Coordinates of C-alpha atoms and ligand atoms in Angstrom, one line a residue:
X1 CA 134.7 106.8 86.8
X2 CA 132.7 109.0 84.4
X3 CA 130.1 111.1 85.5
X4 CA 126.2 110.5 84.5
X5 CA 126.5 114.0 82.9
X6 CA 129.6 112.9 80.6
X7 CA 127.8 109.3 80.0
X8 CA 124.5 110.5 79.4
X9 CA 126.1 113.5 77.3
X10 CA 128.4 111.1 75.4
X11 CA 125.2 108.6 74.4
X12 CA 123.0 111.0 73.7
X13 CA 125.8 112.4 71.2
X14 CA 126.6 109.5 69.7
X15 CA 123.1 108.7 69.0
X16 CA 122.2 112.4 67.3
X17 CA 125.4 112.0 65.3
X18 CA 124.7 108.7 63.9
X19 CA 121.2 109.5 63.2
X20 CA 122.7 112.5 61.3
X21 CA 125.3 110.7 59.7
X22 CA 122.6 107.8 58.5
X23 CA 120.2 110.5 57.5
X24 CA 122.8 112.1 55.6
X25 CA 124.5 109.1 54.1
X26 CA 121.3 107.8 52.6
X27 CA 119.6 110.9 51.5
X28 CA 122.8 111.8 49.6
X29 CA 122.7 107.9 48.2
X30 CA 119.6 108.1 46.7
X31 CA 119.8 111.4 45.4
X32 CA 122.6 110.8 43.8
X33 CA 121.2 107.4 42.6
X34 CA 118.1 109.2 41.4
X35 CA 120.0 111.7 39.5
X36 CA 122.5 109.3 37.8
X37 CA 119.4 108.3 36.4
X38 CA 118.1 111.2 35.4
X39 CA 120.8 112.2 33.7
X40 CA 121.8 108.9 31.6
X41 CA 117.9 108.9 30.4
X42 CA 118.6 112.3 29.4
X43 CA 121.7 111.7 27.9
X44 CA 119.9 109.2 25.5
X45 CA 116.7 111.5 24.9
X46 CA 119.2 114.4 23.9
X47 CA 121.0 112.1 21.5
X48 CA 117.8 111.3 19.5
X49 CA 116.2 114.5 19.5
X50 CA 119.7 115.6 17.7
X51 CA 119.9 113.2 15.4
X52 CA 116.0 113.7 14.6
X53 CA 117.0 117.9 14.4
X54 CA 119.4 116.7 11.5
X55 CA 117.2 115.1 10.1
X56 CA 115.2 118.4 9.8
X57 CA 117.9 119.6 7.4
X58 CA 117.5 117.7 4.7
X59 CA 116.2 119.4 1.5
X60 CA 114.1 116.9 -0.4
X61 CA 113.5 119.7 -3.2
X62 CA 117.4 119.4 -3.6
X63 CA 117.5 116.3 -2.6
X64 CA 120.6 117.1 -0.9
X65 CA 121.5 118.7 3.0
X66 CA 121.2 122.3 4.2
X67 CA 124.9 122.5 5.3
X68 CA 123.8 126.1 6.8
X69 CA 121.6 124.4 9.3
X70 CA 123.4 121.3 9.8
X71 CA 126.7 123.6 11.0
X72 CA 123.9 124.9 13.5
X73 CA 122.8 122.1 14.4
X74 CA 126.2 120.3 15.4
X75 CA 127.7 123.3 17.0
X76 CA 125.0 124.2 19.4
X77 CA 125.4 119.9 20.1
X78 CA 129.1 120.3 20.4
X79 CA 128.4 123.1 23.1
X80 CA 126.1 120.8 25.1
X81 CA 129.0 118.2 24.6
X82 CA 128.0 115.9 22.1
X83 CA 130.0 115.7 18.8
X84 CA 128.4 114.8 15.7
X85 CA 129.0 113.7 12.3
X86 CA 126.8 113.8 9.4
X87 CA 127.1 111.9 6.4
X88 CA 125.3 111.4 2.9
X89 CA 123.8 108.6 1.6
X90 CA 126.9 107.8 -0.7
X91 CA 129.0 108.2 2.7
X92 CA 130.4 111.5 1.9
X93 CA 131.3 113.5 4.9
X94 CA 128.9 116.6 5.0
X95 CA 129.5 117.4 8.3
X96 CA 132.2 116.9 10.7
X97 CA 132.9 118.5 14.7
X98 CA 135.8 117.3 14.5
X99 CA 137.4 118.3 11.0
X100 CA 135.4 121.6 12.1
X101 CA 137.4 122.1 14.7
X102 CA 139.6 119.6 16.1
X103 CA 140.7 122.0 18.9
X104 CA 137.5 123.5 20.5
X105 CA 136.4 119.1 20.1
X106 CA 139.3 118.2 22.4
X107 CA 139.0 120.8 24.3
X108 CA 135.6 120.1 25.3
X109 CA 135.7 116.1 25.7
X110 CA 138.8 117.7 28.2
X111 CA 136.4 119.7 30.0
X112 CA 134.0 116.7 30.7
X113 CA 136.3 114.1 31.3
X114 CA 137.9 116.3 34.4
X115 CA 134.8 117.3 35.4
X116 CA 133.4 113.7 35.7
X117 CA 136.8 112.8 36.9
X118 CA 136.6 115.3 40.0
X119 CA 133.0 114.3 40.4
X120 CA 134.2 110.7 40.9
X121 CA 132.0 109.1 37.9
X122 CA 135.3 108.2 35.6
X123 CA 133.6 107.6 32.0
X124 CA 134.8 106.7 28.5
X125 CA 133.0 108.8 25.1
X126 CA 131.4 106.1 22.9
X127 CA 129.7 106.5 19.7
X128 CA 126.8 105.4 18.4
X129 CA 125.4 106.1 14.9
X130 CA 121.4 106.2 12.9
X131 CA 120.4 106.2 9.8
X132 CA 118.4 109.4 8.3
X133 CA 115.7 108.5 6.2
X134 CA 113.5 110.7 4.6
X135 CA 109.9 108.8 2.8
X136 CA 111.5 105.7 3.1
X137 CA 114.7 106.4 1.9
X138 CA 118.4 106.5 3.4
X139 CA 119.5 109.7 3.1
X140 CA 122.3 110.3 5.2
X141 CA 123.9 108.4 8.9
X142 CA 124.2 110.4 11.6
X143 CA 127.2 109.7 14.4
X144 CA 126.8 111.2 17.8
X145 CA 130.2 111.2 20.2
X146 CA 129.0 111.7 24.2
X147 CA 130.3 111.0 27.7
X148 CA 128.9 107.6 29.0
X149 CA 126.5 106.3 30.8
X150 CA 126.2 110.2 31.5
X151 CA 127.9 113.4 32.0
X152 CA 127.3 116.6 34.1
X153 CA 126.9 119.9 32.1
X154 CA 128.3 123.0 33.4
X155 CA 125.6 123.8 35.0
X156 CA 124.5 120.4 36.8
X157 CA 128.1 120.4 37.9
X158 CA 127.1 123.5 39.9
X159 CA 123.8 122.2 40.8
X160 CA 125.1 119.1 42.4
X161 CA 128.2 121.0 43.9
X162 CA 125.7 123.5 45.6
X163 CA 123.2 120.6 47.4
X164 CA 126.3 119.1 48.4
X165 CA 127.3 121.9 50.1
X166 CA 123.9 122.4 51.4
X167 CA 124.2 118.8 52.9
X168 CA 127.3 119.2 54.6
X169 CA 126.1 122.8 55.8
X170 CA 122.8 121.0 57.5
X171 CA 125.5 118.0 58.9
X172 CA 127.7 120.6 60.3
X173 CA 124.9 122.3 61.8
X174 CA 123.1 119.1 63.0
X175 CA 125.9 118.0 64.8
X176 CA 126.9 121.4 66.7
X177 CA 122.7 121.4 67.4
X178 CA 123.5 118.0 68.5
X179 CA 126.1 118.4 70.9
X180 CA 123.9 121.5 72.4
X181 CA 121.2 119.5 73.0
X182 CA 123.4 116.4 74.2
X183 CA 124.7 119.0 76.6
X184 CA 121.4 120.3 77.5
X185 CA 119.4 117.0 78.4
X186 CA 122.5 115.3 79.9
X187 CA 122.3 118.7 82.4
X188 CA 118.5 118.1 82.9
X189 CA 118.7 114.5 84.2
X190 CA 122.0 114.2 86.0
X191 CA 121.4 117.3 88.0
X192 CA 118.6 116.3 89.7
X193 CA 120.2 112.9 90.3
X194 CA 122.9 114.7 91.9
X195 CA 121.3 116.6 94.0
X196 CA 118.7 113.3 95.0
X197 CA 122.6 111.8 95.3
X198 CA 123.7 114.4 97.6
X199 CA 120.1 114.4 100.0
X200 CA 120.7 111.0 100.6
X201 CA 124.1 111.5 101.8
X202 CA 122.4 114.3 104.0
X203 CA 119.9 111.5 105.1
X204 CA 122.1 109.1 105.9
X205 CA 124.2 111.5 108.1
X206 CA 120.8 112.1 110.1
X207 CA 119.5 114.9 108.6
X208 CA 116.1 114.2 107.9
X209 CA 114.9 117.3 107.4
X210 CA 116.1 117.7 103.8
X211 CA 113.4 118.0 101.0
X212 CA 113.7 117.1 97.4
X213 CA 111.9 120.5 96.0
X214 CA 112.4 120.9 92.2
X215 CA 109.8 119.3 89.7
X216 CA 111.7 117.6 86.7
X217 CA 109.2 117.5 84.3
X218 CA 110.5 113.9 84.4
X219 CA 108.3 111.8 85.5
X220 CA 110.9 108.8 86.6
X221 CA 112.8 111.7 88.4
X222 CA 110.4 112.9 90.0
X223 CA 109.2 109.7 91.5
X224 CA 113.2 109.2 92.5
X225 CA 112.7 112.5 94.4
X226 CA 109.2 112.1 95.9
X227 CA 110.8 108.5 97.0
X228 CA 113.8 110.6 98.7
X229 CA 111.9 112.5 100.7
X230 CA 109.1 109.4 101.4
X231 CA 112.3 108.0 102.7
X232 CA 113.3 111.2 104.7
X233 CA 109.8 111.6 106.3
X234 CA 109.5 107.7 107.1
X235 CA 112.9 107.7 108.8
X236 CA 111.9 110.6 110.1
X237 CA 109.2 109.0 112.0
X238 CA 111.0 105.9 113.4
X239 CA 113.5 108.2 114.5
X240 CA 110.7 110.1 116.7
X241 CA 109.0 106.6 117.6
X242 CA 112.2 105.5 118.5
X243 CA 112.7 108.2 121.2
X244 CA 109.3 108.3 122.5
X245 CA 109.4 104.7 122.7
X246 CA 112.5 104.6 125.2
X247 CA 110.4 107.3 127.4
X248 CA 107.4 105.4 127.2
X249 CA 108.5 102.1 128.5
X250 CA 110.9 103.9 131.1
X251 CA 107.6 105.8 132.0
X252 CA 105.5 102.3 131.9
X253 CA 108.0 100.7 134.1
X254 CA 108.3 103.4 136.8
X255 CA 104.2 104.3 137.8
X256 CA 103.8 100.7 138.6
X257 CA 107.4 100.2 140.7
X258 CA 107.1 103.2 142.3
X259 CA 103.6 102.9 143.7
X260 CA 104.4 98.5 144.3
X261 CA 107.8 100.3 146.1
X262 CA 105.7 103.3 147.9
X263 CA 103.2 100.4 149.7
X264 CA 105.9 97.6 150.5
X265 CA 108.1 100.3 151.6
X266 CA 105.0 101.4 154.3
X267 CA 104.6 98.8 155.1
X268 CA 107.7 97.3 156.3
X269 CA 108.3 100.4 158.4
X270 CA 104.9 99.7 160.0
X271 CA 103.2 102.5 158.2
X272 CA 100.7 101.0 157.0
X273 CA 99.1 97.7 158.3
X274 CA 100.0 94.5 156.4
X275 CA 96.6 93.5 154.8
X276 CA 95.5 91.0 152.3
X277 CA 93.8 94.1 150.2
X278 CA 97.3 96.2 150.0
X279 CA 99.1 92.3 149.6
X280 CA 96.4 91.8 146.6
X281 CA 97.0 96.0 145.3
X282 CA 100.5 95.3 145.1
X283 CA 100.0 91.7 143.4
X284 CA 97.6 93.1 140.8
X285 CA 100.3 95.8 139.8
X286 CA 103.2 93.1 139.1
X287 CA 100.7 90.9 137.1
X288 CA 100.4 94.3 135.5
X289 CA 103.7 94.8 134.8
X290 CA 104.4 90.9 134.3
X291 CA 101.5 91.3 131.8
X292 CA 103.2 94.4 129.9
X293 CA 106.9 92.6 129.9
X294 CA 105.4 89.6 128.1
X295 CA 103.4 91.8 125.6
X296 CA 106.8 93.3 124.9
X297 CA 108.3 90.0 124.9
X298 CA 106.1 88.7 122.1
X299 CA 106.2 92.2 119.8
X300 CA 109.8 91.6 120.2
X301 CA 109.6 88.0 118.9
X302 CA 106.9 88.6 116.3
X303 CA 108.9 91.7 114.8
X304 CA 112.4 89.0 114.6
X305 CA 110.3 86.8 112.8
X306 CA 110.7 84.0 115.2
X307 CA 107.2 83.5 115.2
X308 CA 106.2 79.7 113.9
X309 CA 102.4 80.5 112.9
X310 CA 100.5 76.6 113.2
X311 CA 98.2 77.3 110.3
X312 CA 94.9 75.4 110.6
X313 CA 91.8 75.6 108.4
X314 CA 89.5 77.5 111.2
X315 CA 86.3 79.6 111.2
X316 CA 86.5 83.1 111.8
X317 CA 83.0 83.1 113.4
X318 CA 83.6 80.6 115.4
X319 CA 87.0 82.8 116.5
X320 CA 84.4 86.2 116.9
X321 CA 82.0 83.7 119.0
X322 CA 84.8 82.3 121.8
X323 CA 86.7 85.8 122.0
X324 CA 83.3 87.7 122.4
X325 CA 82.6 85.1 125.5
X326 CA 85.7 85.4 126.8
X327 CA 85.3 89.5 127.2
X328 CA 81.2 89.1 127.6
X329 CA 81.9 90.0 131.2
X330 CA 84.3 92.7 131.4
X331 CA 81.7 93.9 128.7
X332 CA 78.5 93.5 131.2
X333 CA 80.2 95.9 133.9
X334 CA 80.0 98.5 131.5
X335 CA 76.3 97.7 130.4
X336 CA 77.7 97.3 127.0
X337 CA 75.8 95.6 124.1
X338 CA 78.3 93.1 122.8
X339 CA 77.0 91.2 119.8
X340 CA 78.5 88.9 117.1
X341 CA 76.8 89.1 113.4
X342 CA 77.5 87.6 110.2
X343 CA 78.2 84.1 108.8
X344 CA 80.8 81.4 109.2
X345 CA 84.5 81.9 107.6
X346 CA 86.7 79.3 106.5
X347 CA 90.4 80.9 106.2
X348 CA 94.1 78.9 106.9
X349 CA 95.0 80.6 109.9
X350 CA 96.6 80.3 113.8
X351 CA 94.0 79.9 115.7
X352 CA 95.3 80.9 118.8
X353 CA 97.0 84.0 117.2
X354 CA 93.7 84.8 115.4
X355 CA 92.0 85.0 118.6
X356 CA 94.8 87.1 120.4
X357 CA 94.0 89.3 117.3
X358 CA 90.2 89.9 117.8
X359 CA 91.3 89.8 121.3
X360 CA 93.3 93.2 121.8
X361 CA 91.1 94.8 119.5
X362 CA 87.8 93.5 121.4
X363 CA 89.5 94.8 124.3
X364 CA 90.6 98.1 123.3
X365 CA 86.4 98.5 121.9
X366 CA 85.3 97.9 124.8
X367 CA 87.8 100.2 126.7
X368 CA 87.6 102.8 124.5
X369 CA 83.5 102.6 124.7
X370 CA 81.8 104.3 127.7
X371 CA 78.8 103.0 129.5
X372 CA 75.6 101.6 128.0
X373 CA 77.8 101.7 124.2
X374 CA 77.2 99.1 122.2
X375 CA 79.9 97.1 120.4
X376 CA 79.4 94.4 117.4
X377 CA 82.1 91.6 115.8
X378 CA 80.8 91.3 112.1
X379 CA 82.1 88.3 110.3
X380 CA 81.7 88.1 106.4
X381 CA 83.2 85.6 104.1
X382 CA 84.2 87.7 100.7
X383 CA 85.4 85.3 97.7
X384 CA 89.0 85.2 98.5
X385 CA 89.4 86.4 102.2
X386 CA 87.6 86.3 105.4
X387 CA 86.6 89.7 107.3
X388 CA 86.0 90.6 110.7
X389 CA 84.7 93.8 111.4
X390 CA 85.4 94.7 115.3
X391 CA 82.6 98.3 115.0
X392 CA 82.3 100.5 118.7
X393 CA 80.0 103.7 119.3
X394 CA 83.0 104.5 121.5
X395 CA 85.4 107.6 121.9
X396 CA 86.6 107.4 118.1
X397 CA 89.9 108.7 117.3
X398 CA 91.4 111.8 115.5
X399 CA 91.6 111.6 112.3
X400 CA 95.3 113.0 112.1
X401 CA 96.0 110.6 114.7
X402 CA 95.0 107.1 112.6
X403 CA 97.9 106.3 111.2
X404 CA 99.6 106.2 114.2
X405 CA 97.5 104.2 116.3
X406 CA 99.4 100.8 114.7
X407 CA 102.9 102.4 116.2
X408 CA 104.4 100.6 119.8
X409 CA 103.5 102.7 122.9
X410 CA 101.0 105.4 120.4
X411 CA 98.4 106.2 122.5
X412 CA 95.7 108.4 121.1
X413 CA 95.3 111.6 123.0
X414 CA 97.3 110.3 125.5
X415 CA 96.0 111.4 129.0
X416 CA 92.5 109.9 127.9
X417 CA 94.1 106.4 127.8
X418 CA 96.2 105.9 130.0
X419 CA 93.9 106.4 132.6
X420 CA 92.3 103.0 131.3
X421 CA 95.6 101.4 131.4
X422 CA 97.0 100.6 128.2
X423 CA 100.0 100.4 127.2
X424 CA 100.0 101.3 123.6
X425 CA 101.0 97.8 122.2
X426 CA 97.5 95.9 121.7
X427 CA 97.7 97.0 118.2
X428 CA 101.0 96.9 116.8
X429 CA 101.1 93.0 118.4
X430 CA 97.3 92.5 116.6
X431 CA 98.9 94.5 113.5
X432 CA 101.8 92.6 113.2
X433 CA 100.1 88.9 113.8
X434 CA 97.5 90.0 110.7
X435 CA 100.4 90.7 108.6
X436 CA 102.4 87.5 109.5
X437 CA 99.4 85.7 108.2
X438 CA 99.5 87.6 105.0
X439 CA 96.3 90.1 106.0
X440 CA 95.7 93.9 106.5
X441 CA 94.4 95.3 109.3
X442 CA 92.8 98.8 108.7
X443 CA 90.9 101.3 110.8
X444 CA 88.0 103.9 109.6
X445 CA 87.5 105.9 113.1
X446 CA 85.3 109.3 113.7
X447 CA 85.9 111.4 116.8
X448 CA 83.0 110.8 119.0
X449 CA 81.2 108.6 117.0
X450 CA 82.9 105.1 117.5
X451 CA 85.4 103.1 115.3
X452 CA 85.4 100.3 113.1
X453 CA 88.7 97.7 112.7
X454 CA 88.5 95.7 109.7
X455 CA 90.6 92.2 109.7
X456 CA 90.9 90.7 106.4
X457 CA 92.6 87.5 105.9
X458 CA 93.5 85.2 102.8
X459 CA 91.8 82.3 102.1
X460 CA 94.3 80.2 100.4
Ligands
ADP1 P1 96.3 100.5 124.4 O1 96.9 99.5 125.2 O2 96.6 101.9 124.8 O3 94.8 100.3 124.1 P2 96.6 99.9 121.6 O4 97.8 99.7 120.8 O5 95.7 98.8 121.7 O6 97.1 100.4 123.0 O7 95.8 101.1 121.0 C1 96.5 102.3 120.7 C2 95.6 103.5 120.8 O8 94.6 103.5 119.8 C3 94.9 103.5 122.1 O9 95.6 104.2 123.1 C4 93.6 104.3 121.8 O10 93.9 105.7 121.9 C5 93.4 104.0 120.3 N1 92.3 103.0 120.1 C6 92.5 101.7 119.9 N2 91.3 101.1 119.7 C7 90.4 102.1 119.9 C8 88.9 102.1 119.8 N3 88.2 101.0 119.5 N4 88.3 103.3 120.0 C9 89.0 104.4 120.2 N5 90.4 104.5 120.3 C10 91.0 103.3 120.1

């Protein structure tokens, strides 16, 4: 198997090159195209304005042609590589390249043919004639001999030669730039996903400890790293929960069989006198206990999923109203205000499982609220959900202690509630019933100034 480096290296590569090689194939294309062109207009333009330079020569006085100039004329044209002949009006040669010189002729349609030849552009020399007329008159027909559809002079030759160069020059060097930067970027993202690679191992093995610590730049890496160590830190936590939690119900289960065990054990050795009161303190703790097993019991079947929710259309006030009643009294023996606001509800819910819901966290208001508080359910009906709103003046909780108040057995500062007997579980069982309907529970809470649970469940 390849690594990402060599993958990403190899793509990235590929790409550059063939965005080079595209670049370069069609920038050569059309300057080539453009200056084919160029040169064949040219090749025509240069033909006339030679023929019209002969024409130049002709002595109307003497009614007859300046072979002086004409000789000029033809071999400064035979030098640019177009052979000329020149005759009169009675077609009597009066000028000739090639009876001039044959040689120097040949030599030069040589010179152009293997140059066109080596520039690919294989041509044939083709003539093509004019009359001369001077007011009117004939005076002479002009032949001129060239290359076709164009040729390159010495000096395009060298032109063309040179920006090819150029163009392979810039290829070569696009392509070494290339396979840097391939390099390069292929080093920037694969080595990060190593290392993100390599924490997880490290994660897996137990080690949640391990940080991703370098910023990318990248934003997708980045996120893979911040998700790493979201993962580390969550795991993290469940590991720690997952202790604690062990201790807790170990610690849960003892207070309660140890005292239950302390009394029977007086009182069988006669200790202490059987009475109905110690019967009933001994009673009340197994109910306790009995109480705590089936909590457990039911966290344990809500968190399998085995839960079957019986979904009725219900009224969350009407919920609010018959939970409130059934706490009103352990409510009254703290002289607590307990009132229920708002307006009715209509949300598809479990009724009985919507009512354990407002129960636990009726219950936990009114524990966690001292004397004389006051405590209010608030029902509102929003557009697409109904709310309950379960608000205390109680104890309040910490803030850095909030998100943990939803975790089995989390007891905010600890020693302040277990004197009032909980267990830690009313809100992970309330918590997980709200989200097996599909709802959030949340919690705003200020230390000494009460707290405020907010139910929200769908509608449809
Ligand atoms: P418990 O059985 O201990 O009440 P819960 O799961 O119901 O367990 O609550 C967890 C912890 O959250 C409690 O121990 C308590 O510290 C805190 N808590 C819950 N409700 C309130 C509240 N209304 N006011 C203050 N603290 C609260």
């Amino acid at each position: 198997m390849k690594s990402l480096r060599t993958q990403l290296s190899l793509s990235i590569l590929l790409i550059l090159l063939l965005t080079i090689a595209l670049i370069g194939f069609f920038s050569n294309w059309f300057v080539n195209r453009e200056f084919e062109k160029y040169l064949t207009e040219l090749e025509l333009t240069r033909s006339e304005n030679i023929i019209a330079d002969l024409g130049n020569q002709y002595d109307a006085s003497t009614q007859s042609w300046n072979s002086d100039y004409v000789h000029a004329v033809g071999m400064q044209a035979l030098y640019d590589g177009y052979i000329l002949r020149l005759s009169d009006a009675e077609g009597d040669v009066v000028w000739d390249a090639e009876s001039h010189d044959m040689t120097l002729c040949g030599q030069i349609m040589d010179d152009i043919s293997a140059r066109m030849e080596s520039y690919g552009q294989a041509g044939v020399f083709s003539e093509w004639g004019s009359e001369i007329s001077h007011n009117g008159q004939m005076v002479g027909f002009a032949s001129v001999t060239s290359y076709g559809p164009y040729f390159l002079s010495e000096n395009d030759f060298t032109f063309i030669s040179a920006l090819n160069t150029i163009l392979v020059s810039i290829a070569i060097f696009a392509s070494v730039l290339a396979v840097v930067v391939g390099y390069v970027l292929a080093r920037r993202i694969a080595r990060p996903v190593a290392e993100t690679a390599s924490l997880a191992q490290q994660i897996a093995r137990g080690n949640y400890d391990v940080r991703f610590e370098r910023t990318t730049n990248t934003r997708e890496l980045d996120d893979l790293g911040g998700a790493i160590n979201d993962l580390a830190r969550a795991l993290s936590e469940q590991e720690q929960l997952r202790k604690r939690m062990t201790a807790d119900i170990a610690h849960e289960l003892r207070t309660p069989l140890a005292a239950v065990g302390a009394h029977l054990e007086a009182m069988v050795e006669g200790l202490w006198e059987l009475t109905p009161e110690r019967l009933q303190g001994c009673h009340d703790e197994i109910q306790r206990l009995g109480a705590l097993v089936a909590e457990l019991e039911m966290l344990a079947r809500i968190e399998s999923e085995g839960l079957v929710l019986s979904k009725t259309r219900i009224d969350l006030q009407e919920s609010a109203h018959t939970v409130a009643e059934n706490l009103r009294a352990e409510a009254s023996k703290k002289h607590q205000q307990l009132a229920v606001k708002g307006e009715p509800s209509l949300v598809v819910a479990d009724k009985d499982r919507m009512q354990q819901i407002l129960h636990n966290l009726l219950s936990n208001a009114i524990k966690y609220t001292p004397e004389g508080g006051s405590i209010q359910l608030a029902v509102m009906d929003e557009p697409d959900s109904g709310v309950v709103q379960v608000k205390d003046n109680g104890v309040g909780i910490l803030a850095d202690e909030l998100p943990l108040v939803f975790e089995r057995f989390y007891r905010a500062e600890q020693s302040r509630s277990r004197e009032l007997g909980g267990a830690g579980i009313g809100l992970t069982i309330a918590q997980s019933l709200v989200v097996a309907h599909g709802g959030s529970l949340t919690v705003e809470s200020h230390e000494g100034q009460g707290s405020c649970f907010t139910v929200r469940i769908a509608k449809g």
